[in-house]
GROMACS .gro file of C-alpha atoms in nm:
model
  389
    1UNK     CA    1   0.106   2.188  -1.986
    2UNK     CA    2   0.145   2.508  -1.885
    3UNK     CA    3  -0.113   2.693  -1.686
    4UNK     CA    4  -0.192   2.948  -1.930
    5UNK     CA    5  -0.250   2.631  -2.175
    6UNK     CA    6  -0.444   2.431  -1.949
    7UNK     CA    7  -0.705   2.756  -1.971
    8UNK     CA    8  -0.658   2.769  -2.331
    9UNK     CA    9  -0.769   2.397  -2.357
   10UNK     CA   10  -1.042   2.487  -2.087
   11UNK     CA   11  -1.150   2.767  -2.368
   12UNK     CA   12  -1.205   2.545  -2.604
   13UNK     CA   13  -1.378   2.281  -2.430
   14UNK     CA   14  -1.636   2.589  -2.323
   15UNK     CA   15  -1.684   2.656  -2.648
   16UNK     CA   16  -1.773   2.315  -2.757
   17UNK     CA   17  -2.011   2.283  -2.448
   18UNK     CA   18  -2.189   2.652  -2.539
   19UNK     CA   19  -2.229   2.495  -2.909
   20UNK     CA   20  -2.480   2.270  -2.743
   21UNK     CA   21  -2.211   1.969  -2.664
   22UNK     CA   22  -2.239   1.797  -2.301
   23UNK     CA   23  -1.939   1.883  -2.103
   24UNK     CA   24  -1.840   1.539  -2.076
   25UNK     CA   25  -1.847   1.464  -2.396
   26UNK     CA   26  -1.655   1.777  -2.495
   27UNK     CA   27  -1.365   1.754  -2.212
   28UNK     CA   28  -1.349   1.352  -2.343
   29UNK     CA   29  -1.279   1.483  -2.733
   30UNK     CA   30  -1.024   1.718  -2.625
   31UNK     CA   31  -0.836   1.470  -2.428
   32UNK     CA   32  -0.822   1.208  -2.731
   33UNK     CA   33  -0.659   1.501  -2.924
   34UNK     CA   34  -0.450   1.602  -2.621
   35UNK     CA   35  -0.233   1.291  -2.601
   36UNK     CA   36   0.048   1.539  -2.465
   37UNK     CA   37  -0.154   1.639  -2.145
   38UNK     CA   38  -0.064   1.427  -1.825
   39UNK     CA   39  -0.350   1.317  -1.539
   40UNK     CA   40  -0.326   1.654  -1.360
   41UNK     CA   41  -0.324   1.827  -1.697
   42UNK     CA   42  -0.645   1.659  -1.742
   43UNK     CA   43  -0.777   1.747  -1.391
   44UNK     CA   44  -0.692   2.120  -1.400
   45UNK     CA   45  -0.877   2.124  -1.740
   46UNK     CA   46  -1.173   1.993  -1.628
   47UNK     CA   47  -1.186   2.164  -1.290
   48UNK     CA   48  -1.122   2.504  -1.497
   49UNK     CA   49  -1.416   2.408  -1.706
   50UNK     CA   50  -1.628   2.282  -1.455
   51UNK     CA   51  -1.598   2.545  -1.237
   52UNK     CA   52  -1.698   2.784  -1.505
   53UNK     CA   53  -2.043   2.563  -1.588
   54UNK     CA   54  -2.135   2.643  -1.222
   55UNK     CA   55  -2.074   2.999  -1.259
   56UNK     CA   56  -2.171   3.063  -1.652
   57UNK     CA   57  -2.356   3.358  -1.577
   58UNK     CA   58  -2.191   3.599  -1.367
   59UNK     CA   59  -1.844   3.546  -1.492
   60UNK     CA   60  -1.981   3.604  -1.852
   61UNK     CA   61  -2.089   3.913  -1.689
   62UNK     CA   62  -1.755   3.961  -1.485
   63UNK     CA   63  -1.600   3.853  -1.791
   64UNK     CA   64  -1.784   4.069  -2.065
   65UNK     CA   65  -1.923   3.764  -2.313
   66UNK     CA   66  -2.066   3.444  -2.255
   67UNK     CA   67  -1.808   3.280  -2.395
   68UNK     CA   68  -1.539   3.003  -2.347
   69UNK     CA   69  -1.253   3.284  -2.360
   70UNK     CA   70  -1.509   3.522  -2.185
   71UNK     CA   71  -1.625   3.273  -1.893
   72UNK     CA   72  -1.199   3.241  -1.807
   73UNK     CA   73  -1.152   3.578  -1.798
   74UNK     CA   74  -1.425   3.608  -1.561
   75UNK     CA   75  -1.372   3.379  -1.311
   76UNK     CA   76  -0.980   3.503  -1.283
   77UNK     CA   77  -1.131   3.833  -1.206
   78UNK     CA   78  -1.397   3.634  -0.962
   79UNK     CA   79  -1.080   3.519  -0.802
   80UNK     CA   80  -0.918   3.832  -0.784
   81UNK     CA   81  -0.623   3.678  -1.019
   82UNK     CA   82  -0.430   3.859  -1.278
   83UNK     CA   83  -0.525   3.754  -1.644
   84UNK     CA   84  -0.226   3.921  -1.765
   85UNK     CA   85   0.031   3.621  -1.595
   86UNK     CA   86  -0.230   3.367  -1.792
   87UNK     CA   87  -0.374   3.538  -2.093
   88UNK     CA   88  -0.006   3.609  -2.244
   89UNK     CA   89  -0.007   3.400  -2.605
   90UNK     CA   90   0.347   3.244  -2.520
   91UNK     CA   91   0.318   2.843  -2.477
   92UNK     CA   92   0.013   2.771  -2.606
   93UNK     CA   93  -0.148   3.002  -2.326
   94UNK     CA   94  -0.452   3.219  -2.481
   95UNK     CA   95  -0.382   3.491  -2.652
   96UNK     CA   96  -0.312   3.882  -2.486
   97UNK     CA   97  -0.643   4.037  -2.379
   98UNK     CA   98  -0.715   4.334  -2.631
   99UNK     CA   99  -0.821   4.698  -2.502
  100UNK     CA  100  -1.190   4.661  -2.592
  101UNK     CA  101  -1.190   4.286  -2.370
  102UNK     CA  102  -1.009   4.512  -2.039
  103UNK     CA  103  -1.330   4.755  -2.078
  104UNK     CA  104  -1.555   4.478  -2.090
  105UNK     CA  105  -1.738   4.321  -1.797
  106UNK     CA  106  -1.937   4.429  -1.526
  107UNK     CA  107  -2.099   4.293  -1.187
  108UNK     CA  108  -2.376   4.040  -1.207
  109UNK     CA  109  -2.681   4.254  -1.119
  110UNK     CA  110  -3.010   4.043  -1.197
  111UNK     CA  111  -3.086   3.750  -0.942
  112UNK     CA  112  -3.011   3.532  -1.222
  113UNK     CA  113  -2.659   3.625  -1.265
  114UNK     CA  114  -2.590   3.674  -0.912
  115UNK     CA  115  -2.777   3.278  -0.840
  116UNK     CA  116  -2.598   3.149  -1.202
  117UNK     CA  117  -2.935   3.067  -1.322
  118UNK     CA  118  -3.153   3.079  -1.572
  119UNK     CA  119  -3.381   3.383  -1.557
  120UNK     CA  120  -3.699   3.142  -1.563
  121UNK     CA  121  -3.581   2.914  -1.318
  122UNK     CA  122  -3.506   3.184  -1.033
  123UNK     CA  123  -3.910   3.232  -0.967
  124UNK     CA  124  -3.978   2.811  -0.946
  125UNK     CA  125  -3.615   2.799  -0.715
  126UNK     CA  126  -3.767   3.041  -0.457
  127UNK     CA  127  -4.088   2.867  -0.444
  128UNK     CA  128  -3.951   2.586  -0.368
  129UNK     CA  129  -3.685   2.693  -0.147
  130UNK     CA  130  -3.849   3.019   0.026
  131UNK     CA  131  -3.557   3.146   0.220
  132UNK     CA  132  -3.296   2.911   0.142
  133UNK     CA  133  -3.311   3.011  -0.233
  134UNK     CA  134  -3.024   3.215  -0.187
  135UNK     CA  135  -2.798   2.961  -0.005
  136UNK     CA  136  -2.875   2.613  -0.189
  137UNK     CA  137  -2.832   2.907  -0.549
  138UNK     CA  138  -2.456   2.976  -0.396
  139UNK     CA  139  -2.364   2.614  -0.271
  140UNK     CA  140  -2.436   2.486  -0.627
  141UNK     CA  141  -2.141   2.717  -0.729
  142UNK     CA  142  -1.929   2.576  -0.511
  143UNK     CA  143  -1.759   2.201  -0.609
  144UNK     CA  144  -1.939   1.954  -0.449
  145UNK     CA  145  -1.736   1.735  -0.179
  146UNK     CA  146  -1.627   1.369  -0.217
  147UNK     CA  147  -1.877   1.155   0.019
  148UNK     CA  148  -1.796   0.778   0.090
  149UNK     CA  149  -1.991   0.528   0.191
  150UNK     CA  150  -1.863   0.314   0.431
  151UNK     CA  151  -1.930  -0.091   0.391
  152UNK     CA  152  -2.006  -0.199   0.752
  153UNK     CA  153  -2.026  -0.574   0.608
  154UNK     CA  154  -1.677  -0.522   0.581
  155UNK     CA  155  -1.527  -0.226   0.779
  156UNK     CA  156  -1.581  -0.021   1.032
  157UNK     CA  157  -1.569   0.377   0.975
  158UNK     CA  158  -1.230   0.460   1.189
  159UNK     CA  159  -1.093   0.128   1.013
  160UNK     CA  160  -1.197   0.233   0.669
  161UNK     CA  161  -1.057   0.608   0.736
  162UNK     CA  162  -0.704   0.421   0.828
  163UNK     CA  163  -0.659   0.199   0.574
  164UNK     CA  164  -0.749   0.518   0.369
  165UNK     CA  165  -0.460   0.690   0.497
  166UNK     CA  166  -0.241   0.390   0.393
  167UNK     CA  167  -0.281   0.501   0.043
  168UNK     CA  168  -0.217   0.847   0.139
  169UNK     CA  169  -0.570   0.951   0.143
  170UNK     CA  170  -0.756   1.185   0.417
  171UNK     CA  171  -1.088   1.152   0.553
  172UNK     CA  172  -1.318   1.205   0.810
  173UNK     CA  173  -1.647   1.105   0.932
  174UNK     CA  174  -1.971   1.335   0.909
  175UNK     CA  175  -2.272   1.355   1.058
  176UNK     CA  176  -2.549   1.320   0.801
  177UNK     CA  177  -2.487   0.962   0.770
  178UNK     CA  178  -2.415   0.688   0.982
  179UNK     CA  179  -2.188   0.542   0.745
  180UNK     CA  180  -2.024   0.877   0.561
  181UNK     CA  181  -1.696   1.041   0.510
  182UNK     CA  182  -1.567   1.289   0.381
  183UNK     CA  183  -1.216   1.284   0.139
  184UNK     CA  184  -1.036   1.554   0.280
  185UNK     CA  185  -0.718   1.505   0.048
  186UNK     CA  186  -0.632   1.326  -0.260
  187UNK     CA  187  -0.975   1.247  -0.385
  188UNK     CA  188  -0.870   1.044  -0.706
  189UNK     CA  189  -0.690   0.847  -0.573
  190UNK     CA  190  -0.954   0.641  -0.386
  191UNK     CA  191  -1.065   0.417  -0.690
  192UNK     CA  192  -0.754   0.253  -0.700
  193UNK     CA  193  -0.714   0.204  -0.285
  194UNK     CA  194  -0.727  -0.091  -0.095
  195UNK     CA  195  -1.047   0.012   0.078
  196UNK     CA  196  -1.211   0.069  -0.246
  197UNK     CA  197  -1.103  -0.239  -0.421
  198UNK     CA  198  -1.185  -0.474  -0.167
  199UNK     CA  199  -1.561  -0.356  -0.111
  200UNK     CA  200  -1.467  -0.147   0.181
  201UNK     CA  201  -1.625   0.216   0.046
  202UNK     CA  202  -1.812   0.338  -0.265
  203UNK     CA  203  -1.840   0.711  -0.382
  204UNK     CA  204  -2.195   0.789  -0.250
  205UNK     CA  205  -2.304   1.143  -0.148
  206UNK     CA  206  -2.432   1.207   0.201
  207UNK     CA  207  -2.774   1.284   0.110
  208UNK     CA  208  -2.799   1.000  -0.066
  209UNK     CA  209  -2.692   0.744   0.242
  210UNK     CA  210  -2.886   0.918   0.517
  211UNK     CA  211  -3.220   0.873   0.246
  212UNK     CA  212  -3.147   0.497   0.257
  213UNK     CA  213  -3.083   0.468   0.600
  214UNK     CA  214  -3.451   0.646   0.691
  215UNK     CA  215  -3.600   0.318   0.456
  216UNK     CA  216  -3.710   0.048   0.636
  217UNK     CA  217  -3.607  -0.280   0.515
  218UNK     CA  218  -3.726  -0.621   0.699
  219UNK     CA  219  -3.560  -0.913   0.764
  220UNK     CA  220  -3.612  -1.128   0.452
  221UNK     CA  221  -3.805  -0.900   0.265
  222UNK     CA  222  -3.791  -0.839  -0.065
  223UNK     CA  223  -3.669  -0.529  -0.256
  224UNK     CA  224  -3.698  -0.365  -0.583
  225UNK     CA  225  -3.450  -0.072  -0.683
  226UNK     CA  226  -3.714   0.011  -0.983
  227UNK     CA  227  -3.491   0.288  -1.101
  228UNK     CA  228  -3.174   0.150  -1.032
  229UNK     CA  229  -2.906   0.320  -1.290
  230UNK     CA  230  -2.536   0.212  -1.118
  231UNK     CA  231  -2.678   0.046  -0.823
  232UNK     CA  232  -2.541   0.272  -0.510
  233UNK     CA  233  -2.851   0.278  -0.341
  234UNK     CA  234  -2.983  -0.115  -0.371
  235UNK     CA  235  -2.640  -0.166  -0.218
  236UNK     CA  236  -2.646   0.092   0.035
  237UNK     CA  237  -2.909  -0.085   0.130
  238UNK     CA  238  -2.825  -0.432   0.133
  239UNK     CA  239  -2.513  -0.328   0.337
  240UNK     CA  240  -2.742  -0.312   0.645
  241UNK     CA  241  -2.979  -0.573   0.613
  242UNK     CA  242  -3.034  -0.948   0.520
  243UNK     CA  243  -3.299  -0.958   0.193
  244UNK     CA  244  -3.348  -1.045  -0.145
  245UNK     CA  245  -3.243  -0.799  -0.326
  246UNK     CA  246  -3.358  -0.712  -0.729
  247UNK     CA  247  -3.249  -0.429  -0.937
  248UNK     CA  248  -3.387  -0.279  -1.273
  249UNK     CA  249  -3.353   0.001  -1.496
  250UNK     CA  250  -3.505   0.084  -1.839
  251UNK     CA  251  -3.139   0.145  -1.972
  252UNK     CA  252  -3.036  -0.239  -1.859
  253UNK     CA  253  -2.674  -0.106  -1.983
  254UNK     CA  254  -2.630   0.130  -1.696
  255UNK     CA  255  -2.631  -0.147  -1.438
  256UNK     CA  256  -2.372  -0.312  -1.602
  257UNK     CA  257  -2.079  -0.311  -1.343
  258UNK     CA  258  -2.363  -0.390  -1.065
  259UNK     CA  259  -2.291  -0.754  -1.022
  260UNK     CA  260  -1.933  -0.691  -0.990
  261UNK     CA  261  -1.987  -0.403  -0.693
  262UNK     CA  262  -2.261  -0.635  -0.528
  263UNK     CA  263  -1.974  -0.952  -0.556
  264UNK     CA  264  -1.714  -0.695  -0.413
  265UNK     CA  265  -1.931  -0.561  -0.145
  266UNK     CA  266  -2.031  -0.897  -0.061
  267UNK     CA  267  -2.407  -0.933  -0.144
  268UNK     CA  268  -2.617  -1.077  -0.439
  269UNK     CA  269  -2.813  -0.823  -0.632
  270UNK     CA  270  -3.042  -0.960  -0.922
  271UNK     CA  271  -3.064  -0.730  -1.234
  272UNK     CA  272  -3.395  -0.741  -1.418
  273UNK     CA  273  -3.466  -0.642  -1.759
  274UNK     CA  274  -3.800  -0.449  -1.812
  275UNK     CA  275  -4.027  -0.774  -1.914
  276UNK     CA  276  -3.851  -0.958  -1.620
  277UNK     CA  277  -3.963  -0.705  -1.319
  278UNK     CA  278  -4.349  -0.782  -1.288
  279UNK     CA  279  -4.246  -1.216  -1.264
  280UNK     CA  280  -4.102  -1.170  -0.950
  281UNK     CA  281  -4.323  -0.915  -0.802
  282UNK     CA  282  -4.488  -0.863  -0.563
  283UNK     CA  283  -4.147  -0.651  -0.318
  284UNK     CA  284  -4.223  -0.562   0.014
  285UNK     CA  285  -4.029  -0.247  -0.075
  286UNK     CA  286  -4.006  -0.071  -0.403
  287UNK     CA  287  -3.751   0.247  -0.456
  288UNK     CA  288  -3.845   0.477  -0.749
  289UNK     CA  289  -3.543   0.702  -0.796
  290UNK     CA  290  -3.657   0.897  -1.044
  291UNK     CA  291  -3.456   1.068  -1.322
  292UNK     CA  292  -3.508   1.446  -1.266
  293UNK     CA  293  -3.415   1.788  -1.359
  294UNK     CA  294  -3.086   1.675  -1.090
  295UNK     CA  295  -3.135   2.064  -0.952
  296UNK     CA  296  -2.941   1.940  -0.630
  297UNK     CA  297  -2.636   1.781  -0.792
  298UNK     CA  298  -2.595   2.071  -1.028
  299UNK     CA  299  -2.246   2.164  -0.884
  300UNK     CA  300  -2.149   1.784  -0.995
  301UNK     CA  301  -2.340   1.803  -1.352
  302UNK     CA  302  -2.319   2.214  -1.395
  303UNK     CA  303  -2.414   2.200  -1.753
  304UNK     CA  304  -2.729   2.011  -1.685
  305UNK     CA  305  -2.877   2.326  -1.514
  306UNK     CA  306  -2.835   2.532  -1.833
  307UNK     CA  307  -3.045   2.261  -2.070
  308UNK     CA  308  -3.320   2.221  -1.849
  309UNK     CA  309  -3.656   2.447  -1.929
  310UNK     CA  310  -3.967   2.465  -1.826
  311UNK     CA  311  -4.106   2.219  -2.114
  312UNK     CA  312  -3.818   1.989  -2.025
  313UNK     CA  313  -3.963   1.973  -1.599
  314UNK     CA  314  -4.317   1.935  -1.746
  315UNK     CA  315  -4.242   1.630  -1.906
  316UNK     CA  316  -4.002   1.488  -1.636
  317UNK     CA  317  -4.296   1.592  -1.393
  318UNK     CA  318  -4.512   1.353  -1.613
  319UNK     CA  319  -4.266   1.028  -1.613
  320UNK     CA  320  -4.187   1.066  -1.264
  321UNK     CA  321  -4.611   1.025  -1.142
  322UNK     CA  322  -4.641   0.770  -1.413
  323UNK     CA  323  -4.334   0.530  -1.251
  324UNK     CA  324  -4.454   0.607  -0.910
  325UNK     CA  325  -4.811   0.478  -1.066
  326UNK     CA  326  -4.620   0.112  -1.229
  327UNK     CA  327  -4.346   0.097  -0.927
  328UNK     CA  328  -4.724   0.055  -0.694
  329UNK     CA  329  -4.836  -0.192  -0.891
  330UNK     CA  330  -4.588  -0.411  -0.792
  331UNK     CA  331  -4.607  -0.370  -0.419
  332UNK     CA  332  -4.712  -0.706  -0.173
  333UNK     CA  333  -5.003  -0.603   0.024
  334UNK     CA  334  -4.892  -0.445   0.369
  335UNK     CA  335  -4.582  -0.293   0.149
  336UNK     CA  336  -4.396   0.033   0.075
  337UNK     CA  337  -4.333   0.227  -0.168
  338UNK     CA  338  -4.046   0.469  -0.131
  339UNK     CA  339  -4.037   0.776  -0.410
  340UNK     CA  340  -3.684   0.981  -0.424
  341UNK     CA  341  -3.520   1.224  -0.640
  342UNK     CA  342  -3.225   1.490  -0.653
  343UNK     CA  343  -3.417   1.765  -0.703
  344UNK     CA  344  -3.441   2.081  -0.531
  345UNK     CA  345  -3.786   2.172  -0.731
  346UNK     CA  346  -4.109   2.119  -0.565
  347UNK     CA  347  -4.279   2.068  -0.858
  348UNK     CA  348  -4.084   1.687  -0.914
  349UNK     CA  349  -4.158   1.688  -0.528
  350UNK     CA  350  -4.391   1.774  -0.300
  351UNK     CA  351  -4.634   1.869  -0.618
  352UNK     CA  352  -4.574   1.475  -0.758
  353UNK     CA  353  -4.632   1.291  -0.460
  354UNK     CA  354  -4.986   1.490  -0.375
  355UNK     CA  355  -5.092   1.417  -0.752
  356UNK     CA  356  -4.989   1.035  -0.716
  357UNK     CA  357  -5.198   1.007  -0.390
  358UNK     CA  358  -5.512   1.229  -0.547
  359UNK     CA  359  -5.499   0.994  -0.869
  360UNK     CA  360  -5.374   0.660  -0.759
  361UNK     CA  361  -5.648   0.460  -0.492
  362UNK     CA  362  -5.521   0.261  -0.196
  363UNK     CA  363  -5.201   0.496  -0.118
  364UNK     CA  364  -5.108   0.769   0.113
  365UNK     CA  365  -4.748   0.929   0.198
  366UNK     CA  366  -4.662   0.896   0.573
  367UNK     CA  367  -4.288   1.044   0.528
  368UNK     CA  368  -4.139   1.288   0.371
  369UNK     CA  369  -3.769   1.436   0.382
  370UNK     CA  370  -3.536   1.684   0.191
  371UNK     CA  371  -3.166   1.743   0.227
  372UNK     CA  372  -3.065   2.071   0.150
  373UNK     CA  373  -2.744   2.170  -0.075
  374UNK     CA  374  -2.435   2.149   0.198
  375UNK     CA  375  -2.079   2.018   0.270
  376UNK     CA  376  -2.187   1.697   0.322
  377UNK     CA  377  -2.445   1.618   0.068
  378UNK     CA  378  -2.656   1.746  -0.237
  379UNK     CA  379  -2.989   1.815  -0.248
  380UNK     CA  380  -3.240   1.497  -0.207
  381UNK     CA  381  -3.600   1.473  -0.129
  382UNK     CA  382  -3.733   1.110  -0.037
  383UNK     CA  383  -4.106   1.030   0.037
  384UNK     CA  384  -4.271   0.712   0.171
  385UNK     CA  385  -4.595   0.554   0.085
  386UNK     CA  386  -4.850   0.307   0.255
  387UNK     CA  387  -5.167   0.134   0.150
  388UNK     CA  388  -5.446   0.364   0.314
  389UNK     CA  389  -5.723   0.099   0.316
   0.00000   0.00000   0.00000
């Protein structure tokens, strides 16, 4: 494909996505029916598309309609590209811009189109962020980096970042985590590497590792990723530490590929279907990763920014205190209970764990910890709770 035809696939795609289609979904449709586009086709279509999620608001502005052709246009001006050597109708490239479209467009002027938000959300992101509002809005613009995790069961960080290289891929180690690197080159190619295949790394952002290495786990205890969707974190945490280790999600299809990661990575993790979790309690440890509005991964999942309202965070605000209220149920006396999510919001936060300690007798928070937006890792927040009595 072409380049101007990669953005007229990318135009599409838009479309489909601001007809109320998730982005994934929509870039997966038009590949089926794009049996002509090679693996960097595909790429260059996505990261077009992507890119544009991230920034829907201020290059429809820059771009003069909030639409899929309206959205390119605007982030080649954001770039300071020519849409002329793109927008030229030859080769399946979309067609010349008109006079009316070269009038069109202005600079974002609200804080919502300058933070590529919604208007409602840009109140609830300050309070929550006070003075790093601003920054965490513009780093969720930006793509988000490719974090490793690093298996020490198996390698060693300068002997993972080697046999990296040996499949042509860069990285280098970063300071959030212990065990993290950052891809510096040739990204997708590390699911198919040696260090990748033989247990040696998994694709786990920064924030994410340096939340499970602040959890304390005991020799031989017992642990309970409660909300456990792929696994990543019961195995970052079994990585470091000799336990028994269970897993369990209310989608039991998510954790599918679990027991094959925890057999490459060289531990046993036991997957438990919702009737099965409460047999084998009570877990020294329980982790409740909640789902959430996902405010600090929104430069991985742009689109998810633009269906969330303020309806949709009540009601995640109310499943989030009642799984912190089951997960502490099923705690052994002298336990812990460890609440986390990848929001930036304090209302699935700071406003959630105060409720669960006002409503729920016997438990008080003694740690709490967020992880802004940056070049090593999204946004997290990650509290820990104790009996009180």
């Amino acid at each position: 494909m072409t380049p101007g035809a990669r953005v007229a696939a990318a135009i599409g795609v838009l479309d489909a996505v601001l007809d109320g289609q998730p982005a994934e979904q929509a870039l997966t449709g038009w590949a089926r029916g794009a049996r002509y586009a090679g693996s960097g086709d595909r790429a260059a279509v996505r990261d077009h598309v992507f890119q544009a999620l991230r920034c829907r608001r201020s290059y429809a502005c820059l771009g003069g309609a909030e639409t899929g052709r309206g959205l390119m246009f605007g982030a080649l001006r954001a770039a300071g590209s020519d849409p002329d050597t793109l927008f030229t109708g030859a080769g399946h490239a979309p067609p010349p811009l008109d006079a009316a479209e070269r009038q069109a467009g202005r600079a974002p002027e609200s804080d919502g189109e300058r933070m590529d938000m919604p208007d409602w959300l840009v109140e609830a992101f300050r309070a929550s962020l006070g003075d790093g509002a601003e920054a965490a809005a513009q780093a969720l613009r930006q793509r988000a980096p490719v974090i490793l995790r690093v298996n020490e069961r198996i390698n060693s960080v300068p002997q993972v970042i080697e046999k990296l290289s040996q499949d042509d891929i860069e990285a280098e180690p970063v300071t959030i985590a212990p065990t993290a690197v950052r891809v510096t080159r040739n990204a997708r190619r590390v699911a198919r590497s040696a260090a990748y295949l033989d247990g040696g790394v998994e694709l786990q952002d920064g924030s994410s590792q340096a939340a499970m290495a602040a959890l304390d786990v005991p020799t031989g205890a017992r642990v309970l990723d409660y909300c456990a969707g792929g696994g990543g974190k019961v195995l970052a945490l079994a990585a470091r530490a000799e336990a028994t280790w269970y897993a369990h999600d209310a989608d039991v299809g998510r954790m599918k590929d679990l027991p094959a990661r925890a057999a490459r990575a060289g531990v046993q993790v036991h997957c438990l279907a919702p009737g099965q979790v409460a047999r084998h309690a009570p877990y020294d440890l329980v982790l409740c990763d909640v789902p959430c509005s996902g405010s600090g991964t929104w430069r991985r999942a742009p689109d998810a920014k633009w269906r969330l309202d303020p309806d949709r965070l009540t009601e995640l605000t109310r499943l989030q205190l009642a799984i912190l209220q089951e997960a502490a149920a099923l705690v052994a006396p002298g336990g812990e209970l460890a609440y986390a999510t990848c929001s930036l919001l304090r209302p699935e936060n700071e406003s959630v764990i105060k409720k669960f300690t006002e409503e729920t007798v016997g438990w008080k928070y003694f740690f709490t910890a967020r992880w802004p937006v940056s070049d090593e890792g999204d946004g997290f927040f990650l509290a820990r709770f104790g009996h009180s009595g």
